[in-house]
mmCIF file with all atom_site columns, C-alpha atoms in Angstrom:
data_model
loop_
_atom_site.group_PDB
_atom_site.id
_atom_site.type_symbol
_atom_site.label_atom_id
_atom_site.label_alt_id
_atom_site.label_comp_id
_atom_site.label_asym_id
_atom_site.label_entity_id
_atom_site.label_seq_id
_atom_site.pdbx_PDB_ins_code
_atom_site.Cartn_x
_atom_site.Cartn_y
_atom_site.Cartn_z
_atom_site.occupancy
_atom_site.B_iso_or_equiv
_atom_site.pdbx_formal_charge
_atom_site.auth_seq_id
_atom_site.auth_comp_id
_atom_site.auth_asym_id
_atom_site.auth_atom_id
_atom_site.pdbx_PDB_model_num
ATOM 1   C CA . GLU A 1 1   ? -0.226  -0.132 -0.344  1.00 0.00 ? 13  GLU A CA 1
ATOM 2   C CA . ALA A 1 2   ? 1.361   3.431  -0.751  1.00 0.00 ? 14  ALA A CA 1
ATOM 3   C CA . ARG A 1 3   ? 2.529   5.392  2.373   1.00 0.00 ? 15  ARG A CA 1
ATOM 4   C CA . GLY A 1 4   ? -0.052  7.642  3.635   1.00 0.00 ? 16  GLY A CA 1
ATOM 5   C CA . ALA A 1 5   ? -2.397  8.848  5.950   1.00 0.00 ? 17  ALA A CA 1
ATOM 6   C CA . SER A 1 6   ? -5.338  6.214  6.707   1.00 0.00 ? 18  SER A CA 1
ATOM 7   C CA . GLY A 1 7   ? -8.611  7.429  6.406   1.00 0.00 ? 19  GLY A CA 1
ATOM 8   C CA . GLY A 1 8   ? -12.287 6.753  6.020   1.00 0.00 ? 20  GLY A CA 1
ATOM 9   C CA . GLY A 1 9   ? -13.474 5.314  2.281   1.00 0.00 ? 21  GLY A CA 1
ATOM 10  C CA . ALA A 1 10  ? -11.796 2.807  0.191   1.00 0.00 ? 22  ALA A CA 1
ATOM 11  C CA . ARG A 1 11  ? -8.386  1.836  0.620   1.00 0.00 ? 23  ARG A CA 1
ATOM 12  C CA . LEU A 1 12  ? -6.025  2.112  -2.124  1.00 0.00 ? 24  LEU A CA 1
ATOM 13  C CA . GLY A 1 13  ? -2.880  -0.179 -2.717  1.00 0.00 ? 25  GLY A CA 1
ATOM 14  C CA . GLU A 1 14  ? 0.182   1.011  -4.572  1.00 0.00 ? 26  GLU A CA 1
ATOM 15  C CA . PRO A 1 15  ? -1.109  -0.439 -8.030  1.00 0.00 ? 27  PRO A CA 1
ATOM 16  C CA . GLN A 1 16  ? -4.422  1.429  -7.795  1.00 0.00 ? 28  GLN A CA 1
ATOM 17  C CA . LEU A 1 17  ? -3.177  4.487  -6.805  1.00 0.00 ? 29  LEU A CA 1
ATOM 18  C CA . ARG A 1 18  ? -0.353  4.512  -9.643  1.00 0.00 ? 30  ARG A CA 1
ATOM 19  C CA . TRP A 1 19  ? -2.977  3.819  -12.210 1.00 0.00 ? 31  TRP A CA 1
ATOM 20  C CA . LEU A 1 20  ? -5.439  6.515  -10.723 1.00 0.00 ? 32  LEU A CA 1
ATOM 21  C CA . LEU A 1 21  ? -2.779  8.958  -10.877 1.00 0.00 ? 33  LEU A CA 1
ATOM 22  C CA . LYS A 1 22  ? -1.767  8.170  -14.667 1.00 0.00 ? 34  LYS A CA 1
ATOM 23  C CA . PHE A 1 23  ? -5.758  8.327  -15.568 1.00 0.00 ? 35  PHE A CA 1
ATOM 24  C CA . VAL A 1 24  ? -5.691  12.024 -13.567 1.00 0.00 ? 36  VAL A CA 1
ATOM 25  C CA . GLN A 1 25  ? -2.522  12.978 -15.801 1.00 0.00 ? 37  GLN A CA 1
ATOM 26  C CA . VAL A 1 26  ? -3.685  11.869 -18.999 1.00 0.00 ? 38  VAL A CA 1
ATOM 27  C CA . HIS A 1 27  ? -7.326  13.753 -18.853 1.00 0.00 ? 39  HIS A CA 1
ATOM 28  C CA . LEU A 1 28  ? -5.998  16.739 -16.802 1.00 0.00 ? 40  LEU A CA 1
ATOM 29  C CA . ASP A 1 29  ? -6.569  18.749 -19.977 1.00 0.00 ? 41  ASP A CA 1
ATOM 30  C CA . ASP A 1 30  ? -10.500 17.654 -20.041 1.00 0.00 ? 42  ASP A CA 1
ATOM 31  C CA . GLY A 1 31  ? -12.295 20.645 -18.593 1.00 0.00 ? 43  GLY A CA 1
ATOM 32  C CA . GLY A 1 32  ? -15.188 18.846 -18.291 1.00 0.00 ? 44  GLY A CA 1
ATOM 33  C CA . LEU A 1 33  ? -13.304 16.498 -16.070 1.00 0.00 ? 45  LEU A CA 1
ATOM 34  C CA . GLN A 1 34  ? -10.832 18.810 -14.450 1.00 0.00 ? 46  GLN A CA 1
ATOM 35  C CA . PRO A 1 35  ? -13.100 19.839 -11.374 1.00 0.00 ? 47  PRO A CA 1
ATOM 36  C CA . SER A 1 36  ? -13.668 16.136 -10.568 1.00 0.00 ? 48  SER A CA 1
ATOM 37  C CA . LEU A 1 37  ? -9.795  15.806 -11.188 1.00 0.00 ? 49  LEU A CA 1
ATOM 38  C CA . PHE A 1 38  ? -8.681  18.144 -9.083  1.00 0.00 ? 50  PHE A CA 1
ATOM 39  C CA . GLY A 1 39  ? -10.794 17.098 -6.127  1.00 0.00 ? 51  GLY A CA 1
ATOM 40  C CA . LEU A 1 40  ? -9.221  13.698 -6.417  1.00 0.00 ? 52  LEU A CA 1
ATOM 41  C CA . LEU A 1 41  ? -6.010  15.468 -6.231  1.00 0.00 ? 53  LEU A CA 1
ATOM 42  C CA . ARG A 1 42  ? -6.807  17.537 -3.091  1.00 0.00 ? 54  ARG A CA 1
ATOM 43  C CA . VAL A 1 43  ? -7.727  13.881 -1.549  1.00 0.00 ? 55  VAL A CA 1
ATOM 44  C CA . VAL A 1 44  ? -4.612  12.185 -2.369  1.00 0.00 ? 56  VAL A CA 1
ATOM 45  C CA . LEU A 1 45  ? -2.668  15.022 -1.227  1.00 0.00 ? 57  LEU A CA 1
ATOM 46  C CA . GLY A 1 46  ? -4.686  15.231 2.131   1.00 0.00 ? 58  GLY A CA 1
ATOM 47  C CA . ARG A 1 47  ? -3.923  11.851 2.635   1.00 0.00 ? 59  ARG A CA 1
ATOM 48  C CA . ARG A 1 48  ? -0.256  12.239 1.975   1.00 0.00 ? 60  ARG A CA 1
ATOM 49  C CA . PHE A 1 49  ? 0.232   9.589  -0.332  1.00 0.00 ? 61  PHE A CA 1
ATOM 50  C CA . VAL A 1 50  ? 3.963   9.393  -1.456  1.00 0.00 ? 62  VAL A CA 1
ATOM 51  C CA . LEU A 1 51  ? 4.904   8.106  -4.862  1.00 0.00 ? 63  LEU A CA 1
ATOM 52  C CA . PRO A 1 52  ? 7.260   9.302  -7.297  1.00 0.00 ? 64  PRO A CA 1
ATOM 53  C CA . GLU A 1 53  ? 4.255   9.814  -9.675  1.00 0.00 ? 65  GLU A CA 1
ATOM 54  C CA . LEU A 1 54  ? 2.697   12.233 -7.728  1.00 0.00 ? 66  LEU A CA 1
ATOM 55  C CA . TYR A 1 55  ? 5.942   14.233 -7.360  1.00 0.00 ? 67  TYR A CA 1
ATOM 56  C CA . ASP A 1 56  ? 5.700   14.002 -11.574 1.00 0.00 ? 68  ASP A CA 1
ATOM 57  C CA . MET A 1 57  ? 1.979   15.181 -11.184 1.00 0.00 ? 69  MET A CA 1
ATOM 58  C CA . MET A 1 58  ? 2.943   18.110 -9.665  1.00 0.00 ? 70  MET A CA 1
ATOM 59  C CA . LEU A 1 59  ? 5.432   19.306 -12.050 1.00 0.00 ? 71  LEU A CA 1
ATOM 60  C CA . VAL A 1 60  ? 2.278   18.903 -14.827 1.00 0.00 ? 72  VAL A CA 1
ATOM 61  C CA . VAL A 1 61  ? 0.100   20.888 -12.173 1.00 0.00 ? 73  VAL A CA 1
ATOM 62  C CA . GLY A 1 62  ? 2.769   23.516 -11.858 1.00 0.00 ? 74  GLY A CA 1
ATOM 63  C CA . ASP A 1 63  ? 2.545   24.049 -15.529 1.00 0.00 ? 75  ASP A CA 1
ATOM 64  C CA . MET A 1 64  ? -1.152  24.533 -15.617 1.00 0.00 ? 76  MET A CA 1
ATOM 65  C CA . VAL A 1 65  ? -0.593  27.570 -13.212 1.00 0.00 ? 77  VAL A CA 1
ATOM 66  C CA . LEU A 1 66  ? 0.964   28.797 -16.180 1.00 0.00 ? 78  LEU A CA 1
ATOM 67  C CA . GLN A 1 67  ? -0.751  27.963 -19.012 1.00 0.00 ? 79  GLN A CA 1
ATOM 68  C CA . ALA A 1 68  ? -4.222  27.018 -18.398 1.00 0.00 ? 80  ALA A CA 1
ATOM 69  C CA . ASP A 1 69  ? -6.493  29.075 -20.275 1.00 0.00 ? 81  ASP A CA 1
ATOM 70  C CA . ALA A 1 70  ? -9.163  29.466 -17.541 1.00 0.00 ? 82  ALA A CA 1
ATOM 71  C CA . GLU A 1 71  ? -8.528  31.438 -14.515 1.00 0.00 ? 83  GLU A CA 1
ATOM 72  C CA . PRO A 1 72  ? -10.288 29.393 -12.175 1.00 0.00 ? 84  PRO A CA 1
ATOM 73  C CA . VAL A 1 73  ? -8.082  26.629 -13.403 1.00 0.00 ? 85  VAL A CA 1
ATOM 74  C CA . ARG A 1 74  ? -5.074  28.302 -12.804 1.00 0.00 ? 86  ARG A CA 1
ATOM 75  C CA . SER A 1 75  ? -6.205  29.152 -9.372  1.00 0.00 ? 87  SER A CA 1
ATOM 76  C CA . ALA A 1 76  ? -6.926  25.280 -8.742  1.00 0.00 ? 88  ALA A CA 1
ATOM 77  C CA . CYS A 1 77  ? -3.527  24.252 -9.589  1.00 0.00 ? 89  CYS A CA 1
ATOM 78  C CA . GLY A 1 78  ? -1.751  27.031 -7.767  1.00 0.00 ? 90  GLY A CA 1
ATOM 79  C CA . SER A 1 79  ? -3.569  26.038 -4.631  1.00 0.00 ? 91  SER A CA 1
ATOM 80  C CA . LEU A 1 80  ? -2.874  22.371 -5.327  1.00 0.00 ? 92  LEU A CA 1
ATOM 81  C CA . PHE A 1 81  ? 1.093   23.162 -5.949  1.00 0.00 ? 93  PHE A CA 1
ATOM 82  C CA . LEU A 1 82  ? 1.034   24.944 -2.936  1.00 0.00 ? 94  LEU A CA 1
ATOM 83  C CA . THR A 1 83  ? -0.473  22.240 -0.860  1.00 0.00 ? 95  THR A CA 1
ATOM 84  C CA . PHE A 1 84  ? 2.238   19.749 -2.138  1.00 0.00 ? 96  PHE A CA 1
ATOM 85  C CA . LEU A 1 85  ? 5.091   22.247 -1.625  1.00 0.00 ? 97  LEU A CA 1
ATOM 86  C CA . LEU A 1 86  ? 4.075   22.699 1.809   1.00 0.00 ? 98  LEU A CA 1
ATOM 87  C CA . GLY A 1 87  ? 2.673   19.275 2.833   1.00 0.00 ? 99  GLY A CA 1
ATOM 88  C CA . TYR A 1 88  ? 4.901   16.937 1.188   1.00 0.00 ? 100 TYR A CA 1
ATOM 89  C CA . PRO A 1 89  ? 8.487   15.533 2.084   1.00 0.00 ? 101 PRO A CA 1
ATOM 90  C CA . LEU A 1 90  ? 10.767  17.605 -0.280  1.00 0.00 ? 102 LEU A CA 1
ATOM 91  C CA . GLY A 1 91  ? 14.460  17.089 -0.010  1.00 0.00 ? 103 GLY A CA 1
ATOM 92  C CA . GLN A 1 92  ? 17.001  20.222 -0.361  1.00 0.00 ? 104 GLN A CA 1
ATOM 93  C CA . LYS A 1 93  ? 17.161  19.342 -4.247  1.00 0.00 ? 105 LYS A CA 1
ATOM 94  C CA . ARG A 1 94  ? 13.647  18.986 -4.732  1.00 0.00 ? 106 ARG A CA 1
ATOM 95  C CA . LEU A 1 95  ? 12.427  22.194 -3.031  1.00 0.00 ? 107 LEU A CA 1
ATOM 96  C CA . GLN A 1 96  ? 14.906  23.746 -4.878  1.00 0.00 ? 108 GLN A CA 1
ATOM 97  C CA . GLN A 1 97  ? 13.570  22.754 -7.993  1.00 0.00 ? 109 GLN A CA 1
ATOM 98  C CA . ASN A 1 98  ? 10.179  23.734 -7.014  1.00 0.00 ? 110 ASN A CA 1
ATOM 99  C CA . LEU A 1 99  ? 11.392  27.409 -5.809  1.00 0.00 ? 111 LEU A CA 1
ATOM 100 C CA . ASP A 1 100 ? 13.315  27.533 -9.069  1.00 0.00 ? 112 ASP A CA 1
ATOM 101 C CA . PHE A 1 101 ? 10.459  26.513 -11.095 1.00 0.00 ? 113 PHE A CA 1
ATOM 102 C CA . LEU A 1 102 ? 8.672   29.182 -9.525  1.00 0.00 ? 114 LEU A CA 1
ATOM 103 C CA . VAL A 1 103 ? 11.427  31.999 -10.140 1.00 0.00 ? 115 VAL A CA 1
ATOM 104 C CA . SER A 1 104 ? 12.186  31.008 -13.457 1.00 0.00 ? 116 SER A CA 1
ATOM 105 C CA . ASN A 1 105 ? 8.988   31.559 -14.864 1.00 0.00 ? 117 ASN A CA 1
ATOM 106 C CA . LEU A 1 106 ? 8.266   35.073 -13.191 1.00 0.00 ? 118 LEU A CA 1
ATOM 107 C CA . GLY A 1 107 ? 8.771   36.228 -16.841 1.00 0.00 ? 119 GLY A CA 1
ATOM 108 C CA . TYR A 1 108 ? 6.201   33.783 -18.704 1.00 0.00 ? 120 TYR A CA 1
ATOM 109 C CA . GLU A 1 109 ? 4.801   35.556 -21.635 1.00 0.00 ? 121 GLU A CA 1
ATOM 110 C CA . VAL A 1 110 ? 1.227   35.494 -20.834 1.00 0.00 ? 122 VAL A CA 1
ATOM 111 C CA . PRO A 1 111 ? 0.277   38.146 -18.476 1.00 0.00 ? 123 PRO A CA 1
ATOM 112 C CA . SER A 1 112 ? -2.717  35.879 -17.212 1.00 0.00 ? 124 SER A CA 1
ATOM 113 C CA . GLY A 1 113 ? -0.376  33.098 -16.505 1.00 0.00 ? 125 GLY A CA 1
ATOM 114 C CA . ARG A 1 114 ? 2.238   35.436 -14.547 1.00 0.00 ? 126 ARG A CA 1
ATOM 115 C CA . ALA A 1 115 ? -0.174  36.749 -12.570 1.00 0.00 ? 127 ALA A CA 1
ATOM 116 C CA . SER A 1 116 ? -1.226  33.224 -11.348 1.00 0.00 ? 128 SER A CA 1
ATOM 117 C CA . LEU A 1 117 ? 2.310   32.454 -10.822 1.00 0.00 ? 129 LEU A CA 1
ATOM 118 C CA . LEU A 1 118 ? 2.596   35.604 -8.855  1.00 0.00 ? 130 LEU A CA 1
ATOM 119 C CA . ALA A 1 119 ? -0.321  34.949 -6.815  1.00 0.00 ? 131 ALA A CA 1
ATOM 120 C CA . LEU A 1 120 ? 1.114   31.463 -5.997  1.00 0.00 ? 132 LEU A CA 1
ATOM 121 C CA . VAL A 1 121 ? 4.731   32.917 -5.291  1.00 0.00 ? 133 VAL A CA 1
ATOM 122 C CA . ARG A 1 122 ? 3.044   35.573 -2.642  1.00 0.00 ? 134 ARG A CA 1
ATOM 123 C CA . GLN A 1 123 ? 1.076   32.302 -1.084  1.00 0.00 ? 135 GLN A CA 1
ATOM 124 C CA . VAL A 1 124 ? 4.262   30.457 -0.601  1.00 0.00 ? 136 VAL A CA 1
ATOM 125 C CA . VAL A 1 125 ? 5.986   33.520 0.810   1.00 0.00 ? 137 VAL A CA 1
ATOM 126 C CA . LEU A 1 126 ? 3.258   33.837 3.327   1.00 0.00 ? 138 LEU A CA 1
ATOM 127 C CA . LYS A 1 127 ? 3.170   30.162 4.217   1.00 0.00 ? 139 LYS A CA 1
ATOM 128 C CA . LEU A 1 128 ? 6.609   28.787 4.021   1.00 0.00 ? 140 LEU A CA 1
ATOM 129 C CA . PRO A 1 129 ? 7.776   28.229 7.449   1.00 0.00 ? 141 PRO A CA 1
ATOM 130 C CA . PRO A 1 130 ? 10.135  31.078 8.726   1.00 0.00 ? 142 PRO A CA 1
ATOM 131 C CA . PRO A 1 131 ? 13.536  29.317 8.971   1.00 0.00 ? 143 PRO A CA 1
ATOM 132 C CA . LEU A 1 132 ? 12.776  27.922 5.341   1.00 0.00 ? 144 LEU A CA 1
ATOM 133 C CA . LEU A 1 133 ? 11.735  31.568 4.133   1.00 0.00 ? 145 LEU A CA 1
ATOM 134 C CA . HIS A 1 134 ? 14.814  32.836 5.562   1.00 0.00 ? 146 HIS A CA 1
ATOM 135 C CA . GLU A 1 135 ? 16.658  30.373 3.920   1.00 0.00 ? 147 GLU A CA 1
ATOM 136 C CA . GLN A 1 136 ? 15.294  31.159 0.427   1.00 0.00 ? 148 GLN A CA 1
ATOM 137 C CA . ALA A 1 137 ? 14.767  34.879 0.880   1.00 0.00 ? 149 ALA A CA 1
ATOM 138 C CA . ASP A 1 138 ? 17.529  35.734 -1.350  1.00 0.00 ? 150 ASP A CA 1
ATOM 139 C CA . ARG A 1 139 ? 16.522  33.419 -4.013  1.00 0.00 ? 151 ARG A CA 1
ATOM 140 C CA . LEU A 1 140 ? 13.117  34.602 -4.104  1.00 0.00 ? 152 LEU A CA 1
ATOM 141 C CA . LEU A 1 141 ? 13.775  38.355 -3.465  1.00 0.00 ? 153 LEU A CA 1
ATOM 142 C CA . LEU A 1 142 ? 16.521  38.920 -6.463  1.00 0.00 ? 154 LEU A CA 1
ATOM 143 C CA . PRO A 1 143 ? 14.190  37.977 -9.255  1.00 0.00 ? 155 PRO A CA 1
ATOM 144 C CA . LEU A 1 144 ? 11.181  39.303 -7.810  1.00 0.00 ? 156 LEU A CA 1
ATOM 145 C CA . VAL A 1 145 ? 12.531  42.755 -7.756  1.00 0.00 ? 157 VAL A CA 1
ATOM 146 C CA . ALA A 1 146 ? 14.187  42.301 -11.252 1.00 0.00 ? 158 ALA A CA 1
ATOM 147 C CA . ARG A 1 147 ? 10.788  41.043 -12.293 1.00 0.00 ? 159 ARG A CA 1
ATOM 148 C CA . LEU A 1 148 ? 9.637   44.546 -10.569 1.00 0.00 ? 160 LEU A CA 1
ATOM 149 C CA . VAL A 1 149 ? 11.641  46.610 -12.790 1.00 0.00 ? 161 VAL A CA 1
ATOM 150 C CA . ASN A 1 150 ? 11.034  44.574 -16.294 1.00 0.00 ? 162 ASN A CA 1
ATOM 151 C CA . GLU A 1 151 ? 7.148   44.072 -15.876 1.00 0.00 ? 163 GLU A CA 1
ATOM 152 C CA . THR A 1 152 ? 4.995   45.839 -18.121 1.00 0.00 ? 164 THR A CA 1
ATOM 153 C CA . ASP A 1 153 ? 1.525   44.626 -17.460 1.00 0.00 ? 165 ASP A CA 1
ATOM 154 C CA . ARG A 1 154 ? -0.270  46.671 -14.978 1.00 0.00 ? 166 ARG A CA 1
ATOM 155 C CA . SER A 1 155 ? -1.769  44.084 -12.553 1.00 0.00 ? 167 SER A CA 1
ATOM 156 C CA . CYS A 1 156 ? 1.367   41.731 -12.753 1.00 0.00 ? 168 CYS A CA 1
ATOM 157 C CA . VAL A 1 157 ? 3.215   44.602 -11.587 1.00 0.00 ? 169 VAL A CA 1
ATOM 158 C CA . ALA A 1 158 ? 0.872   45.047 -8.250  1.00 0.00 ? 170 ALA A CA 1
ATOM 159 C CA . ALA A 1 159 ? 0.986   41.352 -7.888  1.00 0.00 ? 171 ALA A CA 1
ATOM 160 C CA . VAL A 1 160 ? 4.876   41.756 -8.216  1.00 0.00 ? 172 VAL A CA 1
ATOM 161 C CA . GLY A 1 161 ? 4.705   44.519 -5.219  1.00 0.00 ? 173 GLY A CA 1
ATOM 162 C CA . GLU A 1 162 ? 2.457   42.547 -3.476  1.00 0.00 ? 174 GLU A CA 1
ATOM 163 C CA . ALA A 1 163 ? 4.703   39.288 -3.358  1.00 0.00 ? 175 ALA A CA 1
ATOM 164 C CA . VAL A 1 164 ? 7.755   41.634 -2.494  1.00 0.00 ? 176 VAL A CA 1
ATOM 165 C CA . ARG A 1 165 ? 6.155   43.312 0.134   1.00 0.00 ? 177 ARG A CA 1
ATOM 166 C CA . ALA A 1 166 ? 5.074   39.796 1.777   1.00 0.00 ? 178 ALA A CA 1
ATOM 167 C CA . LEU A 1 167 ? 8.536   38.737 1.425   1.00 0.00 ? 179 LEU A CA 1
ATOM 168 C CA . LEU A 1 168 ? 10.302  41.758 3.145   1.00 0.00 ? 180 LEU A CA 1
ATOM 169 C CA . GLY A 1 169 ? 7.431   41.981 5.912   1.00 0.00 ? 181 GLY A CA 1
ATOM 170 C CA . ARG A 1 170 ? 8.040   38.336 7.012   1.00 0.00 ? 182 ARG A CA 1
ATOM 171 C CA . VAL A 1 171 ? 11.729  38.226 6.780   1.00 0.00 ? 183 VAL A CA 1
ATOM 172 C CA . CYS A 1 172 ? 11.902  41.398 8.090   1.00 0.00 ? 184 CYS A CA 1
ATOM 173 C CA . ALA A 1 173 ? 9.675   40.721 10.897  1.00 0.00 ? 185 ALA A CA 1
ATOM 174 C CA . GLN A 1 174 ? 11.303  37.723 11.959  1.00 0.00 ? 186 GLN A CA 1
ATOM 175 C CA . SER A 1 175 ? 14.623  39.124 12.154  1.00 0.00 ? 187 SER A CA 1
ATOM 176 C CA . GLY A 1 176 ? 14.280  42.470 13.807  1.00 0.00 ? 188 GLY A CA 1
ATOM 177 C CA . GLY A 1 177 ? 14.971  43.722 10.231  1.00 0.00 ? 189 GLY A CA 1
ATOM 178 C CA . ALA A 1 178 ? 18.819  42.479 10.630  1.00 0.00 ? 190 ALA A CA 1
ATOM 179 C CA . LYS A 1 179 ? 18.719  40.496 7.101   1.00 0.00 ? 191 LYS A CA 1
ATOM 180 C CA . ALA A 1 180 ? 17.384  43.335 5.523   1.00 0.00 ? 192 ALA A CA 1
ATOM 181 C CA . ALA A 1 181 ? 19.889  45.852 6.944   1.00 0.00 ? 193 ALA A CA 1
ATOM 182 C CA . GLY A 1 182 ? 22.444  43.178 5.740   1.00 0.00 ? 194 GLY A CA 1
ATOM 183 C CA . ALA A 1 183 ? 23.614  42.718 9.450   1.00 0.00 ? 195 ALA A CA 1
#
């Protein structure tokens, strides 16, 4: 059985869960199935099943934060990605890969995708545990400031500003301003 919290309902063995995740991934672009598939992913994430296929699935979900046509789909994917990032065991390398994904896509060419990504970045900044946020602050701040300088879309400028404000607010509040002052 796949590792995960037990709960009510049906118990899934590892082969069934692998098949289910493959089914979700194949049909994730089907607008008619997306609400059900996102609900299913929320349940899987809530039960904290740990399978390599789930980690791979979250890369697809991350791409959908940027690329999905509908804002509700981008938002749902952002919520799933955040749940995964905050609740799953991620080694240092995998955490860096996920944060690098966020940072490297700050310049995504479609403003609606950038706006969804920036909303996700802000949520990551607001919800990362303080010690982890302090470790990652430079990795996030410098690309955000660069994006603020280069951003042309008004709504994205505001979203970048909110993310930067949230990052500085949390880092400075936790460190008494020492990190921001360079001490």
